Short mmCIF file of C-alpha atoms in Angstrom, two decimals:
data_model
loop_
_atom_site.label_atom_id
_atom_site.label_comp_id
_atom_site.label_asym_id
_atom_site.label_seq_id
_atom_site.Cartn_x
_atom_site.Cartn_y
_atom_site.Cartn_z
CA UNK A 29 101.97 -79.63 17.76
CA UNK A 30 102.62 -78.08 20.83
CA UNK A 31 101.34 -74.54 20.16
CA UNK A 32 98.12 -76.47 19.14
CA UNK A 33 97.83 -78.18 22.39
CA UNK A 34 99.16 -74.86 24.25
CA UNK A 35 95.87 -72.94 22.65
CA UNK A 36 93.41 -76.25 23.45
CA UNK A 37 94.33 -76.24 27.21
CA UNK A 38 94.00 -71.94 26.91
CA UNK A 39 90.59 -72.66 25.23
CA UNK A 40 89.83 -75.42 28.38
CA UNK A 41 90.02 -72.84 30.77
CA UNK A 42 88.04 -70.14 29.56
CA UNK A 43 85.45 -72.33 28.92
CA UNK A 44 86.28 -73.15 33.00
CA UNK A 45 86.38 -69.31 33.84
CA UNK A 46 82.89 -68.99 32.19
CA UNK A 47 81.35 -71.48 33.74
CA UNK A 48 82.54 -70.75 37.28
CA UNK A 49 81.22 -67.37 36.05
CA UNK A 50 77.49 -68.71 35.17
CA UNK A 51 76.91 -70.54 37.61
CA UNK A 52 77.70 -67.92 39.97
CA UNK A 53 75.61 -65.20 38.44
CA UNK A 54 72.58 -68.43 38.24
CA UNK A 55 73.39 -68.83 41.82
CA UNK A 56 72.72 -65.06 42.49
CA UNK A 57 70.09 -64.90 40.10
CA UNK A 58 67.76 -67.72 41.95
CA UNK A 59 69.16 -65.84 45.03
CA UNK A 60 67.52 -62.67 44.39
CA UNK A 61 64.28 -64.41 42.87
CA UNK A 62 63.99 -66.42 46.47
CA UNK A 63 64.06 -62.88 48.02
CA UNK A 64 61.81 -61.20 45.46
CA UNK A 65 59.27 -64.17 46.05
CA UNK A 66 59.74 -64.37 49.93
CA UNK A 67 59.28 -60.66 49.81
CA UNK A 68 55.87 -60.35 47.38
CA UNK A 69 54.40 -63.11 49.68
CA UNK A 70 54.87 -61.42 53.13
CA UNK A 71 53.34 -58.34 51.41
CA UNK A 72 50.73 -60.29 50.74
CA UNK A 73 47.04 -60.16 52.77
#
């Protein structure tokens, strides 16, 4: 019982540690598409 539970709350934090993980590289992402955007439009005429 308590190796099962051990492994759950293991499983719980991954799944934590890859979210923290995607948001951070979505935050980035739309970071670096605001820039890319800013960017094409002051090239613009």
């Amino acid at each position: 019982m308590t190796m099962g539970h051990c492994l759950e709350s293991k499983l719980i934090l991954i799944n934590k540690n890859i979210s923290i993980k995607a948001t951070i590289l979505i935050r980035c992402h739309l970071a670096l598409r605001l820039k890319m955007t800013k960017g094409l439009s002051h090239q613009g005429p």
